[in-house]
Amino acid sequence: MTLRVLGVDPGLTRCGIGVVDVERNRRATMVAVGVVGTSPEETLDQRLLVIALAIDDWLDRYEPHVLAVERVFSQLNVSTVMGVAQASGVVIAAAARRGIPVALHTPSEVKAAVTGSGTSNKDAVTKLVTKILRLDAPPRPADAADALALAITHAWRAGSGAAVATTGPGSSSLTPAQRAWADAEAKARRAR
Amino acid sequence: MTLRVLGVDPGLTRCGIGVVDVERNRRATMVAVGVVGTSPEETLDQRLLVIALAIDDWLDRYEPHVLAVERVFSQLNVSTVMGVAQASGVVIAAAARRGIPVALHTPSEVKAAVTGSGTSNKDAVTKLVTKILRLDAPPRPADAADALALAITHAWRAGSGAAVATTGPGSSSLTPAQRAWADAEAKARRAR
């Protein structure tokens, strides 16, 4: 069975959106990628409306099994984080309205899943996303690559969990990326 | 003409909602008030869905001319402010989807409009809201009173702006509350 994940890197100015199909053997294929942009000169309600209509359109068009969104953190500056949180609220509610499950992943979980290290930089994530999805060129801007990385992360996380369960006790069958992901996940759980 | 304003004090755990009709002479009458609560034990997507469905219901039922929402600030702790911002995003997008204008007001603008001072405490706001709306008892919890205060603030702000325009230059015709509001507004403008 193929899992279709719609990943969203939320933001008011640029909202990255990516759809990925992932097979049981972890092979991931890009279905679509894009960025929804809104101008800071628009009012907040009009900016959120553009994002709401765009996410509705993507959910209707690609019918993902699950929505993966970046868990919003506070390391950004305050005014930025507000907009990111408001955009993520709109995106999450749009999926919930359709009964589509929503998964949240931290940036370090995403980095760990895709690159094998929770502290990789954005360039490394873009590079690995390009390789994993067998793309001719890196997805641009970075928000688009991040959205695809989120989608891959979620599918591999769900998939690796299943793999661990079927291969019995121990984690010796995990790839380095899966181990890094498991570590990042455990860390995120402890932090909650 | 009567202006109907739906005020929302956003939050994940408690979202205050209040509907107020305000006449040209500033007389304000409460139409409805309520609180939408969601449990921290629910997942974020289910919490935002409850808020989205509730605000849809209120917008459909009361058909306000305008939605007034508290402008989210950062003085709260970070995890709280995230939830507040996500809830406000959902609420704002719901109004924007219906073409209902959205106005944002800061807490100090609300305090100034309702009590005459931008630094009043919550009890003073609740007390004045009760008096302004000629209620037998104070609206509880505070989130409900805050939602009503937001709605009153918006109507009076819109109304006082019109009054100032028709009474010519100078602000001598302003009440103390209107003057305090004008000061708070000017301050908020400078801070942007």
mmCIF file of C-alpha atoms in Angstrom:
data_model
loop_
_atom_site.group_PDB
_atom_site.id
_atom_site.type_symbol
_atom_site.label_atom_id
_atom_site.label_comp_id
_atom_site.label_asym_id
_atom_site.label_seq_id
_atom_site.Cartn_x
_atom_site.Cartn_y
_atom_site.Cartn_z
ATOM 1 C CA MET A 1 0.000 0.000 0.000
ATOM 2 C CA THR A 2 1.190 3.488 -0.827
ATOM 3 C CA LEU A 3 0.905 6.184 1.810
ATOM 4 C CA ARG A 4 0.205 9.643 0.432
ATOM 5 C CA VAL A 5 1.359 12.440 2.730
ATOM 6 C CA LEU A 6 0.800 16.153 2.259
ATOM 7 C CA GLY A 7 3.532 18.061 4.062
ATOM 8 C CA VAL A 8 3.196 21.722 4.996
ATOM 9 C CA ASP A 9 5.889 24.086 6.181
ATOM 10 C CA PRO A 10 3.591 26.826 7.498
ATOM 11 C CA GLY A 11 4.191 30.542 7.196
ATOM 12 C CA LEU A 12 2.315 33.694 6.271
ATOM 13 C CA THR A 13 4.768 34.993 3.687
ATOM 14 C CA ARG A 14 5.625 31.569 2.270
ATOM 15 C CA CYS A 15 3.819 28.325 3.014
ATOM 16 C CA GLY A 16 5.606 25.314 1.510
ATOM 17 C CA ILE A 17 3.353 22.447 0.388
ATOM 18 C CA GLY A 18 4.502 19.068 -0.892
ATOM 19 C CA VAL A 19 2.787 15.782 -1.677
ATOM 20 C CA VAL A 20 4.738 12.519 -1.541
ATOM 21 C CA ASP A 21 3.710 8.918 -2.157
ATOM 22 C CA VAL A 22 5.684 6.447 -0.074
ATOM 23 C CA GLU A 23 5.662 2.703 -0.655
ATOM 24 C CA ARG A 24 6.099 0.079 2.025
ATOM 25 C CA ASN A 25 9.726 -0.359 1.049
ATOM 26 C CA ARG A 26 10.240 3.355 1.868
ATOM 27 C CA ARG A 27 10.608 4.360 -1.768
ATOM 28 C CA ALA A 28 9.274 7.933 -1.942
ATOM 29 C CA THR A 29 7.982 9.681 -5.048
ATOM 30 C CA MET A 30 7.078 13.347 -5.357
ATOM 31 C CA VAL A 31 3.523 13.947 -6.558
ATOM 32 C CA ALA A 32 3.441 17.747 -6.371
ATOM 33 C CA VAL A 33 5.196 20.642 -4.720
ATOM 34 C CA GLY A 34 4.448 24.334 -4.410
ATOM 35 C CA VAL A 35 4.582 27.452 -2.333
ATOM 36 C CA VAL A 36 1.674 29.684 -1.372
ATOM 37 C CA GLY A 37 2.831 33.207 -0.841
ATOM 38 C CA THR A 38 1.019 36.181 0.640
ATOM 39 C CA SER A 39 2.181 39.776 0.827
ATOM 40 C CA PRO A 40 2.885 41.512 4.148
ATOM 41 C CA GLU A 41 0.974 44.452 2.662
ATOM 42 C CA GLU A 42 -2.253 42.454 2.714
ATOM 43 C CA THR A 43 -4.381 42.362 5.866
ATOM 44 C CA LEU A 44 -4.004 39.340 8.145
ATOM 45 C CA ASP A 45 -7.481 38.020 7.369
ATOM 46 C CA GLN A 46 -6.863 38.153 3.626
ATOM 47 C CA ARG A 47 -3.492 36.427 4.028
ATOM 48 C CA LEU A 48 -5.020 33.635 6.113
ATOM 49 C CA LEU A 49 -7.864 33.323 3.611
ATOM 50 C CA VAL A 50 -5.409 32.786 0.742
ATOM 51 C CA ILE A 51 -3.693 30.048 2.766
ATOM 52 C CA ALA A 52 -7.034 28.471 3.757
ATOM 53 C CA LEU A 53 -8.257 28.345 0.148
ATOM 54 C CA ALA A 54 -4.916 26.998 -1.087
ATOM 55 C CA ILE A 55 -4.792 24.197 1.463
ATOM 56 C CA ASP A 56 -8.424 23.308 0.697
ATOM 57 C CA ASP A 57 -7.491 23.080 -2.963
ATOM 58 C CA TRP A 58 -4.466 20.844 -2.296
ATOM 59 C CA LEU A 59 -6.422 18.572 0.054
ATOM 60 C CA ASP A 60 -9.239 18.216 -2.482
ATOM 61 C CA ARG A 61 -6.934 17.679 -5.435
ATOM 62 C CA TYR A 62 -4.475 15.193 -3.925
ATOM 63 C CA GLU A 63 -6.602 13.519 -1.230
ATOM 64 C CA PRO A 64 -3.718 12.676 1.101
ATOM 65 C CA HIS A 65 -4.034 9.966 3.763
ATOM 66 C CA VAL A 66 -2.414 12.257 6.287
ATOM 67 C CA LEU A 67 -1.250 15.862 6.730
ATOM 68 C CA ALA A 68 2.208 16.407 8.209
ATOM 69 C CA VAL A 69 2.911 19.878 9.626
ATOM 70 C CA GLU A 70 5.957 21.345 11.243
ATOM 71 C CA ARG A 71 5.525 21.705 14.968
ATOM 72 C CA VAL A 72 5.896 25.420 15.622
ATOM 73 C CA PHE A 73 8.620 26.409 18.005
ATOM 74 C CA SER A 74 9.582 29.601 19.715
ATOM 75 C CA GLN A 75 13.147 30.063 18.539
ATOM 76 C CA LEU A 76 11.921 32.393 15.807
ATOM 77 C CA ASN A 77 11.310 36.029 16.599
ATOM 78 C CA VAL A 78 7.944 36.708 18.150
ATOM 79 C CA SER A 79 6.165 38.455 15.303
ATOM 80 C CA THR A 80 7.259 35.730 12.862
ATOM 81 C CA VAL A 81 6.172 32.916 15.138
ATOM 82 C CA MET A 82 2.704 34.427 15.502
ATOM 83 C CA GLY A 83 2.141 34.354 11.766
ATOM 84 C CA VAL A 84 3.551 30.831 11.516
ATOM 85 C CA ALA A 85 1.264 29.655 14.321
ATOM 86 C CA GLN A 86 -1.791 31.340 12.799
ATOM 87 C CA ALA A 87 -1.065 29.812 9.390
ATOM 88 C CA SER A 88 -0.494 26.377 10.933
ATOM 89 C CA GLY A 89 -3.793 26.655 12.806
ATOM 90 C CA VAL A 90 -5.627 27.299 9.546
ATOM 91 C CA VAL A 91 -3.873 24.401 7.797
ATOM 92 C CA ILE A 92 -4.472 21.938 10.642
ATOM 93 C CA ALA A 93 -8.161 22.892 10.950
ATOM 94 C CA ALA A 94 -8.631 22.461 7.178
ATOM 95 C CA ALA A 95 -7.425 18.851 7.400
ATOM 96 C CA ALA A 96 -9.407 18.187 10.581
ATOM 97 C CA ARG A 97 -12.573 19.445 8.863
ATOM 98 C CA ARG A 98 -12.081 16.687 6.253
ATOM 99 C CA GLY A 99 -11.308 14.003 8.824
ATOM 100 C CA ILE A 100 -7.726 13.770 7.557
ATOM 101 C CA PRO A 101 -5.328 12.842 10.390
ATOM 102 C CA VAL A 102 -2.725 15.453 11.279
ATOM 103 C CA ALA A 103 0.806 14.679 12.453
ATOM 104 C CA LEU A 104 3.223 17.210 13.886
ATOM 105 C CA HIS A 105 6.970 16.822 13.524
ATOM 106 C CA THR A 106 9.723 18.944 14.961
ATOM 107 C CA PRO A 107 12.456 20.372 12.713
ATOM 108 C CA SER A 108 15.016 18.085 14.351
ATOM 109 C CA GLU A 109 12.848 15.012 13.741
ATOM 110 C CA VAL A 110 12.678 15.996 10.088
ATOM 111 C CA LYS A 111 16.415 16.580 9.803
ATOM 112 C CA ALA A 112 17.138 13.278 11.541
ATOM 113 C CA ALA A 113 14.745 11.310 9.347
ATOM 114 C CA VAL A 114 15.982 12.742 6.071
ATOM 115 C CA THR A 115 19.703 13.300 6.666
ATOM 116 C CA GLY A 116 20.439 10.952 9.582
ATOM 117 C CA SER A 117 21.346 13.855 11.874
ATOM 118 C CA GLY A 118 19.017 16.076 13.892
ATOM 119 C CA THR A 119 21.376 19.036 13.565
ATOM 120 C CA SER A 120 21.858 19.177 9.789
ATOM 121 C CA ASN A 121 21.430 22.511 8.045
ATOM 122 C CA LYS A 122 18.781 23.437 5.496
ATOM 123 C CA ASP A 123 21.090 22.812 2.540
ATOM 124 C CA ALA A 124 21.669 19.236 3.657
ATOM 125 C CA VAL A 125 17.921 18.659 3.967
ATOM 126 C CA THR A 126 17.284 20.046 0.471
ATOM 127 C CA LYS A 127 20.112 17.914 -0.949
ATOM 128 C CA LEU A 128 18.828 14.702 0.632
ATOM 129 C CA VAL A 129 15.215 15.436 -0.340
ATOM 130 C CA THR A 130 16.386 15.860 -3.934
ATOM 131 C CA LYS A 131 18.204 12.514 -3.764
ATOM 132 C CA ILE A 132 15.451 10.595 -1.941
ATOM 133 C CA LEU A 133 12.819 11.744 -4.424
ATOM 134 C CA ARG A 134 15.174 11.253 -7.433
ATOM 135 C CA LEU A 135 14.588 14.838 -8.626
ATOM 136 C CA ASP A 136 16.614 16.443 -11.394
ATOM 137 C CA ALA A 137 16.975 19.692 -9.457
ATOM 138 C CA PRO A 138 16.539 20.736 -5.820
ATOM 139 C CA PRO A 139 13.042 21.979 -4.967
ATOM 140 C CA ARG A 140 13.071 25.752 -4.430
ATOM 141 C CA PRO A 141 12.512 27.730 -2.277
ATOM 142 C CA ALA A 142 13.669 25.976 0.901
ATOM 143 C CA ASP A 143 10.070 26.020 2.212
ATOM 144 C CA ALA A 144 9.059 23.692 -0.625
ATOM 145 C CA ALA A 145 11.913 21.297 0.160
ATOM 146 C CA ASP A 146 10.986 21.430 3.865
ATOM 147 C CA ALA A 147 7.392 20.516 3.071
ATOM 148 C CA LEU A 148 8.560 17.475 1.102
ATOM 149 C CA ALA A 149 10.969 16.551 3.913
ATOM 150 C CA LEU A 150 8.078 16.691 6.395
ATOM 151 C CA ALA A 151 6.006 14.380 4.219
ATOM 152 C CA ILE A 152 8.898 11.902 3.850
ATOM 153 C CA THR A 153 9.576 12.057 7.596
ATOM 154 C CA HIS A 154 6.029 11.223 8.452
ATOM 155 C CA ALA A 155 5.784 8.301 6.057
ATOM 156 C CA TRP A 156 9.119 6.835 7.160
ATOM 157 C CA ARG A 157 8.213 7.346 10.788
ATOM 158 C CA ALA A 158 4.944 5.498 10.353
ATOM 159 C CA GLY A 159 6.670 2.901 8.165
ATOM 160 C CA SER A 160 9.696 2.382 10.368
ATOM 161 C CA GLY A 161 7.459 1.886 13.368
ATOM 162 C CA ALA A 162 5.720 -0.922 11.499
ATOM 163 C CA ALA A 163 9.046 -2.364 10.373
ATOM 164 C CA VAL A 164 10.365 -2.467 13.910
ATOM 165 C CA ALA A 165 7.217 -4.237 15.036
ATOM 166 C CA THR A 166 7.485 -6.955 12.377
ATOM 167 C CA THR A 167 11.214 -7.607 12.659
ATOM 168 C CA GLY A 168 10.998 -8.391 16.347
ATOM 169 C CA PRO A 169 12.796 -6.955 19.350
ATOM 170 C CA GLY A 170 15.863 -4.763 19.073
ATOM 171 C CA SER A 171 16.576 -1.974 16.651
ATOM 172 C CA SER A 172 19.444 -3.608 14.764
ATOM 173 C CA SER A 173 17.411 -3.543 11.560
ATOM 174 C CA LEU A 174 17.146 0.260 11.613
ATOM 175 C CA THR A 175 19.060 2.350 9.120
ATOM 176 C CA PRO A 176 21.194 5.191 10.518
ATOM 177 C CA ALA A 177 18.434 7.646 9.548
ATOM 178 C CA GLN A 178 15.819 5.538 11.318
ATOM 179 C CA ARG A 179 17.980 5.319 14.430
ATOM 180 C CA ALA A 180 18.567 9.075 14.383
ATOM 181 C CA TRP A 181 14.871 9.573 13.946
ATOM 182 C CA ALA A 182 14.046 7.253 16.843
ATOM 183 C CA ASP A 183 16.497 9.178 19.010
ATOM 184 C CA ALA A 184 14.992 12.530 17.980
ATOM 185 C CA GLU A 185 11.519 11.222 18.653
ATOM 186 C CA ALA A 186 12.455 9.929 22.084
ATOM 187 C CA LYS A 187 14.049 13.299 22.849
ATOM 188 C CA ALA A 188 10.950 15.180 21.684
ATOM 189 C CA ARG A 189 8.778 12.904 23.851
ATOM 190 C CA ARG A 190 10.902 13.642 26.889
ATOM 191 C CA ALA A 191 10.704 17.374 26.192
ATOM 192 C CA ARG A 192 6.907 17.405 26.191
ATOM 193 C CA MET B 1 -28.284 51.526 11.760
ATOM 194 C CA THR B 2 -27.241 48.900 14.252
ATOM 195 C CA LEU B 3 -23.761 47.404 13.982
ATOM 196 C CA ARG B 4 -23.556 43.757 14.999
ATOM 197 C CA VAL B 5 -20.088 42.722 16.149
ATOM 198 C CA LEU B 6 -18.946 39.227 17.062
ATOM 199 C CA GLY B 7 -16.020 39.448 19.452
ATOM 200 C CA VAL B 8 -13.636 36.564 20.070
ATOM 201 C CA ASP B 9 -11.053 36.206 22.806
ATOM 202 C CA PRO B 10 -9.103 33.343 21.248
ATOM 203 C CA GLY B 11 -7.601 30.414 23.115
ATOM 204 C CA LEU B 12 -7.341 26.641 22.834
ATOM 205 C CA THR B 13 -8.586 25.820 26.320
ATOM 206 C CA ARG B 14 -11.201 28.562 26.423
ATOM 207 C CA CYS B 15 -12.325 30.702 23.507
ATOM 208 C CA GLY B 16 -14.663 33.510 24.588
ATOM 209 C CA ILE B 17 -17.324 34.517 22.050
ATOM 210 C CA GLY B 18 -19.751 37.413 22.373
ATOM 211 C CA VAL B 19 -22.212 39.116 20.053
ATOM 212 C CA VAL B 20 -23.204 42.736 20.625
ATOM 213 C CA ASP B 21 -25.541 45.078 18.735
ATOM 214 C CA VAL B 22 -24.453 48.707 18.905
ATOM 215 C CA GLU B 23 -26.627 51.619 17.855
ATOM 216 C CA ARG B 24 -25.355 54.877 16.409
ATOM 217 C CA ASN B 25 -25.751 56.549 19.795
ATOM 218 C CA ARG B 26 -23.278 53.961 21.207
ATOM 219 C CA ARG B 27 -25.954 52.084 23.122
ATOM 220 C CA ALA B 28 -24.777 48.462 23.199
ATOM 221 C CA THR B 29 -26.947 45.393 23.738
ATOM 222 C CA MET B 30 -25.765 41.851 24.268
ATOM 223 C CA VAL B 31 -27.180 39.352 21.777
ATOM 224 C CA ALA B 32 -25.335 36.224 22.908
ATOM 225 C CA VAL B 33 -22.282 35.146 24.831
ATOM 226 C CA GLY B 34 -20.495 31.846 25.305
ATOM 227 C CA VAL B 35 -17.263 30.000 25.741
ATOM 228 C CA VAL B 36 -15.943 27.169 23.602
ATOM 229 C CA GLY B 37 -13.681 24.931 25.600
ATOM 230 C CA THR B 38 -11.397 22.128 24.487
ATOM 231 C CA SER B 39 -9.430 19.721 26.632
ATOM 232 C CA PRO B 40 -5.609 19.693 26.677
ATOM 233 C CA GLU B 41 -5.955 15.905 26.488
ATOM 234 C CA GLU B 42 -7.371 16.140 22.974
ATOM 235 C CA THR B 43 -5.021 16.311 19.987
ATOM 236 C CA LEU B 44 -4.302 19.756 18.535
ATOM 237 C CA ASP B 45 -6.190 19.039 15.310
ATOM 238 C CA GLN B 46 -9.311 17.952 17.197
ATOM 239 C CA ARG B 47 -9.125 21.040 19.428
ATOM 240 C CA LEU B 48 -8.814 23.368 16.442
ATOM 241 C CA LEU B 49 -11.650 21.519 14.723
ATOM 242 C CA VAL B 50 -13.972 22.118 17.688
ATOM 243 C CA ILE B 51 -13.114 25.823 17.582
ATOM 244 C CA ALA B 52 -13.550 25.979 13.789
ATOM 245 C CA LEU B 53 -16.976 24.334 13.923
ATOM 246 C CA ALA B 54 -18.065 26.530 16.823
ATOM 247 C CA ILE B 55 -17.076 29.759 15.115
ATOM 248 C CA ASP B 56 -18.779 28.621 11.905
ATOM 249 C CA ASP B 57 -21.931 28.023 13.924
ATOM 250 C CA TRP B 58 -21.800 31.442 15.591
ATOM 251 C CA LEU B 59 -21.106 33.246 12.307
ATOM 252 C CA ASP B 60 -23.991 31.432 10.596
ATOM 253 C CA ARG B 61 -26.400 31.936 13.460
ATOM 254 C CA TYR B 62 -25.744 35.598 14.273
ATOM 255 C CA GLU B 63 -24.517 36.944 10.914
ATOM 256 C CA PRO B 64 -22.315 39.709 12.355
ATOM 257 C CA HIS B 65 -21.254 42.698 10.255
ATOM 258 C CA VAL B 66 -17.730 42.357 11.548
ATOM 259 C CA LEU B 67 -15.531 40.036 13.619
ATOM 260 C CA ALA B 68 -13.357 41.615 16.319
ATOM 261 C CA VAL B 69 -10.449 39.517 17.600
ATOM 262 C CA GLU B 70 -7.834 40.187 20.196
ATOM 263 C CA ARG B 71 -4.461 40.937 18.633
ATOM 264 C CA VAL B 72 -2.183 38.230 19.987
ATOM 265 C CA PHE B 73 0.838 39.420 21.896
ATOM 266 C CA SER B 74 3.901 37.741 23.243
ATOM 267 C CA GLN B 75 3.689 38.569 26.921
ATOM 268 C CA LEU B 76 2.117 35.168 27.544
ATOM 269 C CA ASN B 77 4.338 32.145 27.935
ATOM 270 C CA VAL B 78 5.410 30.603 24.670
ATOM 271 C CA SER B 79 3.369 27.397 24.665
ATOM 272 C CA THR B 80 0.211 29.352 25.558
ATOM 273 C CA VAL B 81 0.774 31.965 22.894
ATOM 274 C CA MET B 82 1.143 29.273 20.224
ATOM 275 C CA GLY B 83 -2.267 27.853 20.998
ATOM 276 C CA VAL B 84 -3.800 31.319 21.148
ATOM 277 C CA ALA B 85 -2.276 32.206 17.777
ATOM 278 C CA GLN B 86 -3.409 28.936 16.185
ATOM 279 C CA ALA B 87 -6.947 29.394 17.490
ATOM 280 C CA SER B 88 -7.024 33.022 16.319
ATOM 281 C CA GLY B 89 -5.848 31.938 12.869
ATOM 282 C CA VAL B 90 -8.741 29.498 12.603
ATOM 283 C CA VAL B 91 -11.252 32.094 13.785
ATOM 284 C CA ILE B 92 -9.973 34.829 11.446
ATOM 285 C CA ALA B 93 -9.941 32.491 8.434
ATOM 286 C CA ALA B 94 -13.515 31.391 9.178
ATOM 287 C CA ALA B 95 -14.717 34.998 8.967
ATOM 288 C CA ALA B 96 -12.588 35.733 5.898
ATOM 289 C CA ARG B 97 -14.100 32.697 4.140
ATOM 290 C CA ARG B 98 -17.523 34.350 4.557
ATOM 291 C CA GLY B 99 -16.334 37.776 3.459
ATOM 292 C CA ILE B 100 -16.900 39.146 6.961
ATOM 293 C CA PRO B 101 -14.393 41.929 7.762
ATOM 294 C CA VAL B 102 -11.978 41.222 10.601
ATOM 295 C CA ALA B 103 -10.667 43.833 13.038
ATOM 296 C CA LEU B 104 -7.843 43.270 15.503
ATOM 297 C CA HIS B 105 -7.669 45.155 18.777
ATOM 298 C CA THR B 106 -4.965 45.099 21.411
ATOM 299 C CA PRO B 107 -5.820 44.386 25.060
ATOM 300 C CA SER B 108 -4.954 47.994 25.969
ATOM 301 C CA GLU B 109 -7.234 49.364 23.260
ATOM 302 C CA VAL B 110 -10.049 47.257 24.708
ATOM 303 C CA LYS B 111 -9.360 48.353 28.273
ATOM 304 C CA ALA B 112 -9.183 52.000 27.209
ATOM 305 C CA ALA B 113 -12.407 51.835 25.210
ATOM 306 C CA VAL B 114 -14.428 50.103 27.917
ATOM 307 C CA THR B 115 -12.988 51.523 31.142
ATOM 308 C CA GLY B 116 -11.352 54.768 30.003
ATOM 309 C CA SER B 117 -7.872 53.534 30.957
ATOM 310 C CA GLY B 118 -5.543 51.301 28.961
ATOM 311 C CA THR B 119 -4.074 49.816 32.121
ATOM 312 C CA SER B 120 -7.244 48.659 33.909
ATOM 313 C CA ASN B 121 -7.366 45.113 35.249
ATOM 314 C CA LYS B 122 -9.658 42.311 34.129
ATOM 315 C CA ASP B 123 -12.137 42.877 36.966
ATOM 316 C CA ALA B 124 -12.639 46.484 35.883
ATOM 317 C CA VAL B 125 -13.292 45.377 32.307
ATOM 318 C CA THR B 126 -15.854 42.781 33.434
ATOM 319 C CA LYS B 127 -17.546 45.352 35.683
ATOM 320 C CA LEU B 128 -17.820 47.962 32.937
ATOM 321 C CA VAL B 129 -18.984 45.408 30.360
ATOM 322 C CA THR B 130 -21.750 44.389 32.757
ATOM 323 C CA LYS B 131 -22.756 48.032 33.183
ATOM 324 C CA ILE B 132 -22.498 48.994 29.512
ATOM 325 C CA LEU B 133 -24.630 46.034 28.447
ATOM 326 C CA ARG B 134 -27.070 46.505 31.382
ATOM 327 C CA LEU B 135 -26.630 42.882 32.494
ATOM 328 C CA ASP B 136 -27.979 41.533 35.762
ATOM 329 C CA ALA B 137 -24.771 39.634 36.479
ATOM 330 C CA PRO B 138 -21.194 39.788 35.198
ATOM 331 C CA PRO B 139 -20.508 37.470 32.233
ATOM 332 C CA ARG B 140 -18.358 34.523 33.348
ATOM 333 C CA PRO B 141 -15.684 33.349 32.776
ATOM 334 C CA ALA B 142 -13.468 36.363 32.084
ATOM 335 C CA ASP B 143 -12.940 35.147 28.498
ATOM 336 C CA ALA B 144 -16.644 35.695 27.819
ATOM 337 C CA ALA B 145 -16.514 39.226 29.234
ATOM 338 C CA ASP B 146 -13.380 39.914 27.200
ATOM 339 C CA ALA B 147 -15.117 38.805 24.008
ATOM 340 C CA LEU B 148 -17.991 41.208 24.707
ATOM 341 C CA ALA B 149 -15.499 43.984 25.537
ATOM 342 C CA LEU B 150 -13.780 43.407 22.196
ATOM 343 C CA ALA B 151 -17.078 43.683 20.355
ATOM 344 C CA ILE B 152 -18.005 46.908 22.178
ATOM 345 C CA THR B 153 -14.526 48.325 21.542
ATOM 346 C CA HIS B 154 -14.774 47.704 17.856
ATOM 347 C CA ALA B 155 -18.216 49.258 17.502
ATOM 348 C CA TRP B 156 -17.308 52.308 19.555
ATOM 349 C CA ARG B 157 -14.042 52.672 17.687
ATOM 350 C CA ALA B 158 -15.831 52.608 14.358
ATOM 351 C CA GLY B 159 -18.553 54.870 15.757
ATOM 352 C CA SER B 160 -16.234 57.340 17.454
ATOM 353 C CA GLY B 161 -14.175 57.647 14.282
ATOM 354 C CA ALA B 162 -17.348 58.642 12.440
ATOM 355 C CA ALA B 163 -18.338 61.018 15.252
ATOM 356 C CA VAL B 164 -14.998 62.749 15.175
ATOM 357 C CA ALA B 165 -15.282 63.166 11.432
ATOM 358 C CA THR B 166 -18.721 64.782 11.624
ATOM 359 C CA THR B 167 -18.071 67.066 14.589
ATOM 360 C CA GLY B 168 -15.213 68.793 12.877
ATOM 361 C CA PRO B 169 -11.600 69.378 13.930
ATOM 362 C CA GLY B 170 -10.406 68.877 17.486
ATOM 363 C CA SER B 171 -11.270 66.113 19.880
ATOM 364 C CA SER B 172 -13.163 68.182 22.461
ATOM 365 C CA SER B 173 -16.312 66.194 21.761
ATOM 366 C CA LEU B 174 -14.678 62.937 22.836
ATOM 367 C CA THR B 175 -15.634 61.243 26.083
ATOM 368 C CA PRO B 176 -12.785 60.270 28.444
ATOM 369 C CA ALA B 177 -13.095 56.692 27.189
ATOM 370 C CA GLN B 178 -12.891 57.826 23.582
ATOM 371 C CA ARG B 179 -9.870 59.976 24.333
ATOM 372 C CA ALA B 180 -8.168 57.088 26.138
ATOM 373 C CA TRP B 181 -8.981 54.873 23.212
ATOM 374 C CA ALA B 182 -7.576 57.385 20.727
ATOM 375 C CA ASP B 183 -4.381 57.559 22.797
ATOM 376 C CA ALA B 184 -4.112 53.778 22.956
ATOM 377 C CA GLU B 185 -4.689 53.528 19.245
ATOM 378 C CA ALA B 186 -2.063 56.143 18.476
ATOM 379 C CA LYS B 187 0.355 54.296 20.742
ATOM 380 C CA ALA B 188 -0.378 50.988 19.044
ATOM 381 C CA ARG B 189 0.181 52.616 15.648
ATOM 382 C CA ARG B 190 3.563 53.930 16.741
ATOM 383 C CA ALA B 191 4.521 50.500 18.045
ATOM 384 C CA ARG B 192 3.864 48.776 14.721
#
